[in-house]
Short mmCIF file of C-alpha atoms and ligand atoms in Angstrom, two decimals:
data_model
loop_
_atom_site.label_atom_id
_atom_site.label_comp_id
_atom_site.label_asym_id
_atom_site.label_seq_id
_atom_site.Cartn_x
_atom_site.Cartn_y
_atom_site.Cartn_z
CA UNK X 1 -18.79 6.51 31.75
CA UNK X 2 -15.85 4.23 31.29
CA UNK X 3 -12.54 5.41 30.56
CA UNK X 4 -11.57 5.12 26.82
CA UNK X 5 -9.85 2.35 26.19
CA UNK X 6 -6.45 2.81 24.38
CA UNK X 7 -5.05 0.86 21.25
CA UNK X 8 -1.75 0.89 19.67
CA UNK X 9 -1.31 -0.36 16.05
CA UNK X 10 1.91 -1.00 14.13
CA UNK X 11 1.65 -1.95 10.54
CA UNK X 12 4.11 -3.39 8.11
CA UNK X 13 3.89 -4.55 4.33
CA UNK X 14 1.52 -3.05 1.97
CA UNK X 15 -0.72 -0.01 1.68
CA UNK X 16 -3.42 -2.43 2.29
CA UNK X 17 -2.05 -2.94 5.78
CA UNK X 18 -2.06 0.83 6.19
CA UNK X 19 -5.82 0.89 5.10
CA UNK X 20 -6.70 -2.13 7.26
CA UNK X 21 -5.05 -0.60 10.21
CA UNK X 22 -7.13 2.16 9.71
CA UNK X 23 -10.62 0.36 9.60
CA UNK X 24 -9.40 -1.67 12.77
CA UNK X 25 -9.13 1.79 14.25
CA UNK X 26 -12.88 2.45 13.09
CA UNK X 27 -13.96 -0.61 14.14
CA UNK X 28 -12.99 -0.35 17.67
CA UNK X 29 -14.12 3.26 18.33
CA UNK X 30 -17.77 2.17 19.07
CA UNK X 31 -16.34 -0.50 22.13
CA UNK X 32 -14.23 2.71 23.57
CA UNK X 33 -11.01 2.56 22.40
CA UNK X 34 -8.77 5.41 21.18
CA UNK X 35 -5.92 5.34 18.97
CA UNK X 36 -2.55 6.36 21.08
CA UNK X 37 0.90 6.59 19.31
CA UNK X 38 2.71 4.95 22.52
CA UNK X 39 3.02 1.52 23.41
CA UNK X 40 3.57 2.58 27.05
CA UNK X 41 0.16 3.13 27.68
CA UNK X 42 -1.79 1.41 25.49
CA UNK X 43 -4.46 -1.45 26.70
CA UNK X 44 -4.39 -3.26 23.29
CA UNK X 45 -1.62 -3.39 21.32
CA UNK X 46 -2.34 -5.07 17.33
CA UNK X 47 0.65 -5.96 15.36
CA UNK X 48 -0.62 -5.97 11.89
CA UNK X 49 1.95 -7.94 10.17
CA UNK X 50 3.52 -9.06 6.64
CA UNK X 51 4.96 -12.11 5.50
CA UNK X 52 6.09 -11.20 2.26
CA UNK X 53 9.62 -12.09 2.85
CA UNK X 54 11.22 -13.67 5.63
CA UNK X 55 12.37 -10.58 7.03
CA UNK X 56 9.24 -9.07 7.93
CA UNK X 57 7.42 -11.73 9.06
CA UNK X 58 10.46 -12.45 11.75
CA UNK X 59 10.33 -8.49 12.92
CA UNK X 60 7.01 -9.83 14.28
CA UNK X 61 8.34 -12.29 16.73
CA UNK X 62 11.05 -9.64 17.98
CA UNK X 63 8.30 -7.27 18.73
CA UNK X 64 6.33 -10.14 20.57
CA UNK X 65 9.37 -10.20 22.48
CA UNK X 66 9.08 -6.68 23.87
CA UNK X 67 5.81 -6.84 24.33
CA UNK X 68 5.80 -10.03 26.58
CA UNK X 69 8.19 -7.73 28.82
CA UNK X 70 5.39 -4.87 28.87
CA UNK X 71 2.55 -7.17 29.69
CA UNK X 72 4.66 -8.00 32.76
CA UNK X 73 5.13 -4.68 33.70
CA UNK X 74 1.35 -3.51 32.76
CA UNK X 75 0.51 -6.66 34.94
CA UNK X 76 2.52 -5.62 37.83
CA UNK X 77 1.13 -2.33 37.53
CA UNK X 78 -2.71 -3.35 38.03
CA UNK X 79 -3.43 -2.93 34.50
CA UNK X 80 -4.37 -5.53 31.64
CA UNK X 81 -2.36 -5.32 28.07
CA UNK X 82 -3.93 -7.40 25.38
CA UNK X 83 -1.97 -8.32 22.20
CA UNK X 84 -3.36 -9.37 19.08
CA UNK X 85 -1.39 -10.21 15.63
CA UNK X 86 -3.66 -9.15 12.54
CA UNK X 87 -2.40 -8.93 9.11
CA UNK X 88 -0.75 -11.54 6.94
CA UNK X 89 1.33 -13.53 9.21
CA UNK X 90 -1.61 -14.15 11.38
CA UNK X 91 -3.36 -15.70 8.14
CA UNK X 92 -0.66 -17.79 7.45
CA UNK X 93 0.66 -19.02 10.70
CA UNK X 94 -2.62 -19.29 12.59
CA UNK X 95 -1.80 -20.99 16.14
CA UNK X 96 1.46 -21.56 15.60
CA UNK X 97 2.11 -18.01 16.35
CA UNK X 98 0.85 -18.76 19.59
CA UNK X 99 2.56 -21.63 20.31
CA UNK X 100 5.68 -19.76 19.78
CA UNK X 101 4.55 -16.84 21.61
CA UNK X 102 2.26 -17.18 24.21
CA UNK X 103 2.20 -13.47 24.89
CA UNK X 104 -0.37 -13.17 21.98
CA UNK X 105 -4.35 -13.11 22.98
CA UNK X 106 -5.81 -12.78 19.90
CA UNK X 107 -5.11 -13.91 16.12
CA UNK X 108 -7.13 -12.29 13.64
CA UNK X 109 -6.54 -12.47 9.65
CA UNK X 110 -6.92 -10.15 7.32
CA UNK X 111 -10.78 -11.17 6.10
CA UNK X 112 -11.99 -11.05 9.34
CA UNK X 113 -11.31 -7.68 10.90
CA UNK X 114 -14.96 -7.07 11.43
CA UNK X 115 -15.07 -9.72 13.86
CA UNK X 116 -12.14 -7.86 16.23
CA UNK X 117 -15.02 -6.82 18.98
CA UNK X 118 -16.32 -10.33 19.36
CA UNK X 119 -12.98 -11.83 19.76
CA UNK X 120 -11.35 -9.53 21.91
CA UNK X 121 -14.66 -10.58 24.21
CA UNK X 122 -14.02 -14.24 23.77
CA UNK X 123 -10.09 -13.88 24.56
CA UNK X 124 -11.15 -11.96 27.99
CA UNK X 125 -13.69 -15.22 28.79
CA UNK X 126 -11.42 -17.78 27.07
CA UNK X 127 -7.75 -16.42 27.21
CA UNK X 128 -7.33 -17.07 23.58
CA UNK X 129 -9.05 -15.72 20.56
CA UNK X 130 -8.61 -17.03 16.70
CA UNK X 131 -10.25 -16.28 13.17
CA UNK X 132 -8.49 -16.70 10.10
CA UNK X 133 -11.27 -17.84 7.99
CA UNK X 134 -12.04 -16.67 4.58
CA UNK X 135 -15.76 -15.52 4.91
CA UNK X 136 -17.77 -15.64 2.23
CA UNK X 137 -19.49 -12.34 2.97
CA UNK X 138 -17.73 -9.15 2.51
CA UNK X 139 -16.50 -7.95 5.24
CA UNK X 140 -16.63 -4.32 3.91
CA UNK X 141 -20.05 -4.33 4.50
CA UNK X 142 -19.63 -5.35 8.32
CA UNK X 143 -17.33 -2.75 8.94
CA UNK X 144 -17.85 0.75 10.68
CA UNK X 145 -17.89 3.65 7.99
CA UNK X 146 -14.74 6.04 9.59
CA UNK X 147 -16.26 9.43 11.10
CA UNK X 148 -15.83 12.74 9.76
CA UNK X 149 -13.68 13.72 12.56
CA UNK X 150 -10.99 10.38 12.21
CA UNK X 151 -11.23 11.59 8.21
CA UNK X 152 -9.78 15.07 8.97
CA UNK X 153 -7.33 13.86 11.35
CA UNK X 154 -6.27 11.75 8.83
CA UNK X 155 -5.54 14.11 5.92
CA UNK X 156 -6.04 15.29 2.26
CA UNK X 157 -4.82 12.16 1.07
CA UNK X 158 -6.76 8.68 1.56
CA UNK X 159 -6.47 4.61 0.04
CA UNK X 160 -9.68 3.14 -0.60
CA UNK X 161 -9.39 -0.69 -1.14
CA UNK X 162 -11.33 -1.77 -4.03
CA UNK X 163 -10.25 -5.12 -4.40
CA UNK X 164 -8.36 -7.72 -2.51
CA UNK X 165 -6.60 -11.07 -2.97
CA UNK X 166 -5.05 -12.71 -5.87
CA UNK X 167 -5.54 -15.26 -8.24
CA UNK X 168 -1.85 -15.10 -10.10
CA UNK X 169 0.60 -17.28 -7.99
CA UNK X 170 3.69 -15.94 -8.76
CA UNK X 171 6.05 -18.77 -7.60
CA UNK X 172 7.46 -16.48 -5.19
CA UNK X 173 4.88 -15.33 -3.50
CA UNK X 174 2.23 -15.62 -0.69
CA UNK X 175 -0.34 -13.32 -1.09
CA UNK X 176 -2.98 -15.97 -2.95
CA UNK X 177 -2.44 -17.85 0.14
CA UNK X 178 -2.57 -15.04 3.13
CA UNK X 179 -5.40 -12.78 1.51
CA UNK X 180 -7.14 -15.51 -0.36
CA UNK X 181 -9.04 -15.08 -3.62
CA UNK X 182 -9.44 -12.16 -5.55
CA UNK X 183 -12.54 -10.10 -5.15
CA UNK X 184 -13.74 -6.86 -6.18
CA UNK X 185 -15.85 -4.36 -3.82
CA UNK X 186 -19.13 -3.05 -5.96
CA UNK X 187 -18.66 0.32 -7.22
CA UNK X 188 -21.85 1.60 -5.41
CA UNK X 189 -20.06 1.25 -2.20
CA UNK X 190 -16.50 2.65 -3.64
CA UNK X 191 -18.48 5.64 -4.64
CA UNK X 192 -20.19 5.94 -0.97
CA UNK X 193 -16.74 6.03 0.47
CA UNK X 194 -15.17 8.18 -2.12
CA UNK X 195 -18.03 10.70 -1.27
CA UNK X 196 -17.85 10.61 2.38
CA UNK X 197 -14.03 11.17 2.21
CA UNK X 198 -14.27 14.12 -0.58
CA UNK X 199 -17.35 15.75 1.90
CA UNK X 200 -14.58 15.40 5.12
CA UNK X 201 -11.51 17.36 3.19
CA UNK X 202 -9.81 14.52 1.37
CA UNK X 203 -8.57 15.27 -2.11
CA UNK X 204 -6.46 12.64 -3.28
CA UNK X 205 -7.56 9.14 -3.59
CA UNK X 206 -5.54 6.08 -4.21
CA UNK X 207 -7.78 3.04 -5.12
CA UNK X 208 -5.77 0.05 -3.93
CA UNK X 209 -5.74 -3.77 -4.18
CA UNK X 210 -3.00 -6.73 -4.63
CA UNK X 211 -3.99 -6.45 -8.20
CA UNK X 212 -5.69 -3.59 -8.56
CA UNK X 213 -6.03 -3.38 -12.34
CA UNK X 214 -7.69 -6.75 -12.08
CA UNK X 215 -10.74 -5.06 -10.27
CA UNK X 216 -13.92 -6.10 -11.97
CA UNK X 217 -16.93 -4.72 -9.21
CA UNK X 218 -20.40 -4.94 -10.00
CA UNK X 219 -21.67 -1.70 -11.66
CA UNK X 220 -24.93 0.18 -11.18
CA UNK X 221 -25.88 -1.31 -14.26
CA UNK X 222 -25.20 -4.92 -12.92
CA UNK X 223 -22.43 -5.64 -15.18
CA UNK X 224 -18.76 -5.82 -13.77
CA UNK X 225 -16.57 -2.61 -14.38
CA UNK X 226 -13.18 -2.77 -15.20
CA UNK X 227 -10.91 -0.03 -13.41
CA UNK X 228 -10.74 2.39 -15.92
CA UNK X 229 -14.73 3.07 -15.95
CA UNK X 230 -14.46 3.21 -12.03
CA UNK X 231 -11.77 5.88 -11.97
CA UNK X 232 -13.50 7.87 -15.05
CA UNK X 233 -16.83 7.44 -12.40
CA UNK X 234 -14.72 8.82 -9.52
CA UNK X 235 -13.34 11.82 -11.17
CA UNK X 236 -16.79 13.61 -11.41
CA UNK X 237 -17.25 13.67 -7.29
CA UNK X 238 -16.69 17.05 -6.86
CA UNK X 239 -13.79 17.57 -4.77
CA UNK X 240 -11.55 14.86 -5.98
CA UNK X 241 -8.53 16.53 -7.04
CA UNK X 242 -6.31 13.40 -7.89
CA UNK X 243 -6.94 9.85 -8.65
CA UNK X 244 -4.25 7.12 -8.01
CA UNK X 245 -4.38 3.40 -7.96
CA UNK X 246 -1.57 0.64 -6.83
CA UNK X 247 -0.66 -2.25 -7.61
CA UNK X 248 -1.26 -2.67 -10.97
CA UNK X 249 -0.08 -6.19 -12.93
CA UNK X 250 1.26 -6.17 -16.57
CA UNK X 251 -1.13 -8.26 -17.72
CA UNK X 252 -4.45 -6.75 -16.47
CA UNK X 253 -4.01 -3.37 -18.02
CA UNK X 254 -6.86 -3.34 -20.67
CA UNK X 255 -8.10 -0.36 -22.90
CA UNK X 256 -10.34 0.98 -20.32
CA UNK X 257 -7.20 1.94 -18.16
CA UNK X 258 -4.85 3.19 -20.58
CA UNK X 259 -8.69 5.67 -21.98
CA UNK X 260 -8.35 6.82 -18.40
CA UNK X 261 -4.94 8.10 -18.97
CA UNK X 262 -5.70 9.71 -21.59
CA UNK X 263 -8.57 11.26 -21.13
CA UNK X 264 -8.59 12.10 -16.98
CA UNK X 265 -6.90 15.19 -16.08
CA UNK X 266 -7.32 13.71 -12.31
CA UNK X 267 -5.65 10.46 -12.99
CA UNK X 268 -1.73 10.94 -11.97
CA UNK X 269 0.61 10.20 -14.35
CA UNK X 270 2.62 7.91 -12.05
CA UNK X 271 2.15 4.08 -12.57
CA UNK X 272 3.81 1.16 -10.09
CA UNK X 273 3.93 -1.49 -12.34
CA UNK X 274 6.02 -4.37 -11.00
CA UNK X 275 7.66 -6.51 -13.54
CA UNK X 276 9.88 -8.41 -11.39
CA UNK X 277 12.90 -9.71 -13.55
CA UNK X 278 13.79 -8.69 -17.18
CA UNK X 279 14.69 -12.21 -18.24
CA UNK X 280 11.68 -14.47 -19.98
CA UNK X 281 13.11 -17.41 -18.50
CA UNK X 282 12.83 -15.96 -15.24
CA UNK X 283 9.46 -14.46 -15.83
CA UNK X 284 8.47 -17.82 -16.94
CA UNK X 285 9.66 -19.78 -13.81
CA UNK X 286 8.08 -17.16 -11.77
CA UNK X 287 4.70 -17.44 -13.60
CA UNK X 288 4.44 -14.01 -14.02
CA UNK X 289 2.33 -14.94 -17.42
CA UNK X 290 4.38 -12.23 -19.46
CA UNK X 291 7.07 -11.65 -20.90
CA UNK X 292 9.80 -8.61 -20.95
CA UNK X 293 8.23 -7.85 -24.76
CA UNK X 294 4.79 -8.04 -23.29
CA UNK X 295 5.89 -5.56 -20.75
CA UNK X 296 7.89 -3.26 -23.09
CA UNK X 297 4.57 -3.02 -25.25
CA UNK X 298 2.28 -2.19 -22.42
CA UNK X 299 4.53 0.77 -21.02
CA UNK X 300 4.42 2.16 -24.77
CA UNK X 301 0.65 1.87 -24.44
CA UNK X 302 1.11 4.34 -21.53
CA UNK X 303 3.30 6.38 -23.22
CA UNK X 304 1.08 7.06 -26.04
CA UNK X 305 -1.72 7.72 -24.26
CA UNK X 306 -0.25 9.90 -21.78
CA UNK X 307 3.46 11.77 -22.70
CA UNK X 308 4.22 12.91 -18.98
CA UNK X 309 3.44 9.33 -17.96
CA UNK X 310 6.61 8.04 -15.38
CA UNK X 311 6.62 4.42 -14.00
CA UNK X 312 7.86 2.84 -10.73
CA UNK X 313 8.17 -1.27 -10.19
CA UNK X 314 9.37 -3.69 -8.09
CA UNK X 315 12.14 -6.45 -8.98
CA UNK X 316 13.35 -9.47 -7.16
CA UNK X 317 17.44 -10.09 -7.58
CA UNK X 318 18.30 -14.02 -7.19
CA UNK X 319 14.99 -15.83 -8.07
CA UNK X 320 16.45 -19.56 -8.04
CA UNK X 321 18.02 -20.23 -11.33
CA UNK X 322 18.93 -16.62 -12.00
CA UNK X 323 22.04 -16.47 -14.59
CA UNK X 324 24.27 -13.45 -14.99
CA UNK X 325 22.61 -13.47 -18.37
CA UNK X 326 19.20 -13.57 -16.81
CA UNK X 327 20.46 -10.43 -14.35
CA UNK X 328 21.73 -8.53 -17.69
CA UNK X 329 18.38 -8.74 -19.22
CA UNK X 330 17.08 -7.13 -16.17
CA UNK X 331 19.53 -4.07 -16.05
CA UNK X 332 18.80 -3.85 -19.90
CA UNK X 333 15.05 -3.69 -19.45
CA UNK X 334 15.48 -0.91 -16.65
CA UNK X 335 18.28 1.08 -18.74
CA UNK X 336 15.41 1.13 -21.91
CA UNK X 337 12.55 1.92 -19.41
CA UNK X 338 13.75 4.71 -17.31
CA UNK X 339 12.26 4.64 -14.20
CA UNK X 340 11.10 7.37 -11.47
CA UNK X 341 12.01 5.11 -8.82
CA UNK X 342 11.52 0.98 -7.82
CA UNK X 343 11.67 -1.16 -4.97
CA UNK X 344 14.00 -4.21 -5.32
CA UNK X 345 14.56 -6.78 -3.35
CA UNK X 346 16.23 -10.16 -2.60
CA UNK X 347 14.38 -13.39 -3.34
CA UNK X 348 13.09 -14.74 0.17
CA UNK X 349 11.77 -18.49 -0.15
CA UNK X 350 8.18 -18.43 1.39
CA UNK X 351 7.18 -21.36 3.30
CA UNK X 352 4.13 -23.12 0.77
CA UNK X 353 5.13 -20.95 -2.20
CA UNK X 354 6.42 -23.34 -5.34
CA UNK X 355 9.62 -21.87 -6.11
CA UNK X 356 10.43 -22.70 -2.09
CA UNK X 357 10.93 -25.79 -3.52
CA UNK X 358 13.16 -25.20 -6.49
CA UNK X 359 16.55 -25.95 -6.77
CA UNK X 360 19.52 -23.76 -7.84
CA UNK X 361 19.48 -21.22 -4.75
CA UNK X 362 21.21 -17.99 -5.70
CA UNK X 363 24.46 -17.47 -3.26
CA UNK X 364 23.39 -14.95 -1.27
CA UNK X 365 26.99 -13.22 -2.07
CA UNK X 366 25.65 -13.10 -5.67
CA UNK X 367 22.39 -11.69 -4.61
CA UNK X 368 24.22 -8.73 -2.53
CA UNK X 369 25.87 -7.79 -5.08
CA UNK X 370 23.49 -7.66 -7.83
CA UNK X 371 21.05 -6.08 -5.98
CA UNK X 372 23.58 -3.36 -4.95
CA UNK X 373 23.82 -2.70 -9.12
CA UNK X 374 20.46 -2.76 -9.77
CA UNK X 375 19.76 0.07 -7.03
CA UNK X 376 22.98 1.66 -8.36
CA UNK X 377 21.22 1.88 -11.38
CA UNK X 378 17.77 3.09 -10.38
CA UNK X 379 18.88 5.44 -7.76
CA UNK X 380 21.12 7.23 -11.07
CA UNK X 381 17.59 6.87 -12.90
CA UNK X 382 15.45 8.45 -9.83
CA UNK X 383 17.94 11.38 -9.24
CA UNK X 384 18.11 12.33 -12.81
CA UNK X 385 14.07 11.77 -12.92
CA UNK X 386 14.13 14.14 -9.97
CA UNK X 387 16.75 16.76 -11.04
CA UNK X 388 14.74 17.45 -13.93
CA UNK X 389 12.35 18.87 -11.83
CA UNK X 390 14.72 21.87 -10.78
CA UNK X 391 13.54 24.82 -12.98
CA UNK X 392 10.01 23.41 -13.81
CA UNK X 393 6.64 24.76 -12.95
CA UNK X 394 4.93 21.41 -11.09
CA UNK X 395 1.52 21.26 -9.55
CA UNK X 396 1.56 20.52 -5.90
CA UNK X 397 -0.94 19.11 -3.53
CA UNK X 398 -0.18 20.55 0.04
CA UNK X 399 -0.73 17.64 2.68
CA UNK X 400 0.71 19.34 6.03
CA UNK X 401 3.05 21.43 7.98
CA UNK X 402 6.61 20.68 7.22
CA UNK X 403 9.07 20.01 9.79
CA UNK X 404 10.86 23.78 9.09
CA UNK X 405 8.74 26.42 10.89
CA UNK X 406 6.83 28.24 7.93
CA UNK X 407 7.62 25.47 5.53
CA UNK X 408 4.43 23.53 3.80
CA UNK X 409 5.04 20.16 2.14
CA UNK X 410 2.71 18.74 -0.30
CA UNK X 411 3.30 15.99 -3.40
CA UNK X 412 3.77 16.04 -6.83
CA UNK X 413 1.76 13.80 -9.49
CA UNK X 414 4.85 11.69 -9.06
CA UNK X 415 4.47 11.75 -5.24
CA UNK X 416 8.11 13.68 -5.13
CA UNK X 417 7.58 16.02 -1.72
CA UNK X 418 7.91 19.49 -2.54
CA UNK X 419 8.89 22.37 0.18
CA UNK X 420 7.48 26.02 -0.09
CA UNK X 421 7.25 28.92 2.47
CA UNK X 422 3.25 29.63 3.10
CA UNK X 423 0.89 30.09 5.45
CA UNK X 424 -0.88 26.60 6.26
CA UNK X 425 -4.36 27.65 4.65
CA UNK X 426 -2.85 26.00 1.56
CA UNK X 427 -2.96 22.61 2.40
CA UNK X 428 -5.74 20.62 0.99
CA UNK X 429 -5.19 22.83 -2.15
CA UNK X 430 -3.26 22.06 -5.50
CA UNK X 431 -0.90 24.93 -6.59
CA UNK X 432 1.92 25.25 -9.16
CA UNK X 433 5.58 25.76 -7.34
CA UNK X 434 8.32 26.75 -9.17
CA UNK X 435 10.97 24.29 -8.24
CA UNK X 436 14.16 25.95 -7.31
CA UNK X 437 16.38 23.12 -6.12
CA UNK X 438 16.85 19.95 -5.30
CA UNK X 439 17.44 18.61 -1.54
CA UNK X 440 18.19 15.09 -1.29
CA UNK X 441 14.29 13.44 -2.61
CA UNK X 442 12.76 16.82 -1.70
CA UNK X 443 11.80 19.87 -4.43
CA UNK X 444 11.99 23.32 -2.93
CA UNK X 445 10.43 26.41 -4.44
CA UNK X 446 7.80 28.61 -4.18
CA UNK X 447 4.69 29.17 -5.00
CA UNK X 448 3.59 30.56 -8.42
CA UNK X 449 0.41 32.21 -10.03
CA UNK X 450 -2.84 32.01 -8.59
CA UNK X 451 -4.41 29.55 -6.84
CA UNK X 452 -6.23 26.86 -9.01
CA UNK X 453 -8.50 25.55 -7.11
CA UNK X 454 -10.77 27.64 -4.39
CA UNK X 455 -10.29 26.48 -1.00
CA UNK X 456 -12.75 24.07 0.17
CA UNK X 457 -14.72 24.95 3.88
CA UNK X 458 -13.77 21.50 5.30
CA UNK X 459 -10.24 21.98 4.67
CA UNK X 460 -8.26 18.76 6.12
CA UNK X 461 -5.94 19.38 9.48
CA UNK X 462 -2.32 19.16 9.22
CA UNK X 463 -1.90 15.45 9.89
CA UNK X 464 -1.62 12.71 6.76
CA UNK X 465 -0.49 9.59 6.55
CA UNK X 466 1.11 8.72 3.48
CA UNK X 467 1.44 4.94 2.21
CA UNK X 468 4.30 2.16 2.57
N1 SAH Q 501 0.79 -7.43 -5.94
C1 SAH Q 501 1.80 -6.95 -6.49
C2 SAH Q 501 2.94 -7.05 -5.32
C3 SAH Q 501 2.80 -7.53 -4.27
S1 SAH Q 501 3.92 -7.99 -3.33
C4 SAH Q 501 2.28 -7.67 -7.74
O1 SAH Q 501 1.96 -8.31 -8.84
O2 SAH Q 501 3.13 -7.09 -8.67
C5 SAH Q 501 5.24 -6.51 -3.52
C6 SAH Q 501 6.59 -7.25 -3.87
O3 SAH Q 501 7.65 -8.00 -2.93
C7 SAH Q 501 6.64 -7.72 -5.30
O4 SAH Q 501 6.27 -7.20 -6.26
C8 SAH Q 501 7.98 -8.51 -5.40
O5 SAH Q 501 8.89 -7.87 -5.82
C9 SAH Q 501 8.15 -8.65 -3.60
N2 SAH Q 501 8.09 -10.23 -3.15
C10 SAH Q 501 6.94 -10.93 -2.91
N3 SAH Q 501 7.56 -11.71 -2.91
C11 SAH Q 501 8.59 -12.10 -2.60
C12 SAH Q 501 9.27 -13.14 -2.24
N4 SAH Q 501 9.36 -14.20 -1.96
N5 SAH Q 501 10.55 -12.51 -2.09
C13 SAH Q 501 11.58 -11.29 -2.31
N6 SAH Q 501 10.68 -10.48 -2.84
C14 SAH Q 501 9.49 -10.88 -3.13
FE1 SF4 Q 502 1.80 -11.94 -5.47
FE2 SF4 Q 502 2.26 -12.37 -8.13
FE3 SF4 Q 502 -0.43 -11.82 -7.37
FE4 SF4 Q 502 1.37 -10.11 -7.38
S1 SF4 Q 502 0.51 -11.15 -8.87
S2 SF4 Q 502 0.08 -10.47 -5.21
S3 SF4 Q 502 3.48 -10.80 -6.78
S4 SF4 Q 502 1.29 -13.57 -6.83
FE1 F3S Q 503 2.40 -8.40 3.33
FE2 F3S Q 503 0.44 -9.27 3.23
FE3 F3S Q 503 0.81 -6.69 2.31
S1 F3S Q 503 2.02 -10.01 2.74
S2 F3S Q 503 2.71 -7.08 1.45
S3 F3S Q 503 0.82 -7.32 4.18
S4 F3S Q 503 -0.68 -8.34 1.09
#
């Protein structure tokens, strides 16, 4: 029996990459690879990269610089270290990566992970291997299903990709180029995945996709199902206490999704709905295909269907041509909607995207100043949202041991971390917590009232990976 080979994988970017990293581990397990947290004793290092902003993409090269030293050191010690670059930088830059960083042995794009074993073999033989095709067959059909022990080790909350790629072509964004055209997985396969996860102790499923609510996977009736219908179906699977989805696009919010929020208690009332800007002029230049008012109307429809619903969003400041007036419209929109949180970014020109060619780049100092103002407003909204939880009793899905001995940490419907002193067997359960106080972003409280859901025999182990 050969010694297991050790695999270290480092992911950047979105939840999609977190999920893909797990699937790469699953793909390499039959090849004798086990995951290691330490780069130092790895036989294979995979950088699972993100191309969304310049900073994210450039990180890869500094990491590769460090890996060159690690590879030399391994060679001196008589070991071989294989370096692979996966993810969206691999897709966008392809061979250029090997040219810039000869330390790289394998370059593999996001749609080709199922070829990893063959690529590693080819790299051993030829010194290098590259695959950035967009194959016509569905990679998911070729990826092995995660094993029960792996699922349990990953904890009570899991991602399931239901949709990939994007046909929207916002002018600032690389995703349509790095992930390719939009495709949805068939409902049957998604249901199989969710059942397997539920059978092994997973209680919360987040359906993910770059445009998750553009989902139109083939249903058992042979027709395309919208996301709302999929959620309704998944809500009937035993053991699944919570459903979420991310990231949704305002243009693809249809009646089925609104109805799902009205009808499904297990669908969490927390929606990430990026808007990017509150200025119609900028939204048009971004090719978002919606106005600020369209967005407001979408928010109203959600709120009418579910009164406890809360929102988070993404914002870009300093898109080419953004004036002070445009920016003021963004702040006004934020004031009006009231968010539970948001991600905000300075515009970063990406090679090959239309916005990168636009004149009127906004000066960095102006971007910095706008970003600070926007983040200040969001921080205040988030702090108020969190503070409003104090004194309330809220449902928490317990995930793992907290750092503080005896404490267990879980998450509320709004993904706020919540800590209680309790025995570890509450992990995997959704229980009401009386919130006493707030410590930074965490709610501190105590278990209130009886258990709502009986403990499951396949209770998950106390580790969990949550998304970026
Ligand atoms: N599919 C999602 C978002 C994908 S990228 C959607 O359509 O909403 C995640 C976020 O990164 C975007 O919402 C946007 O706010 C930000 N982003 C994308 N490209 C960017 C760029 N070139 N510069 C700065 N931020 C960017
Ligand atoms: Fe990018 Fe726009 Fe597609 Fe989102 S909808 S992935 S921002 S092109
Ligand atoms: Fe980044 Fe690719 Fe996700 S560019 S944000 S890892 S889709």
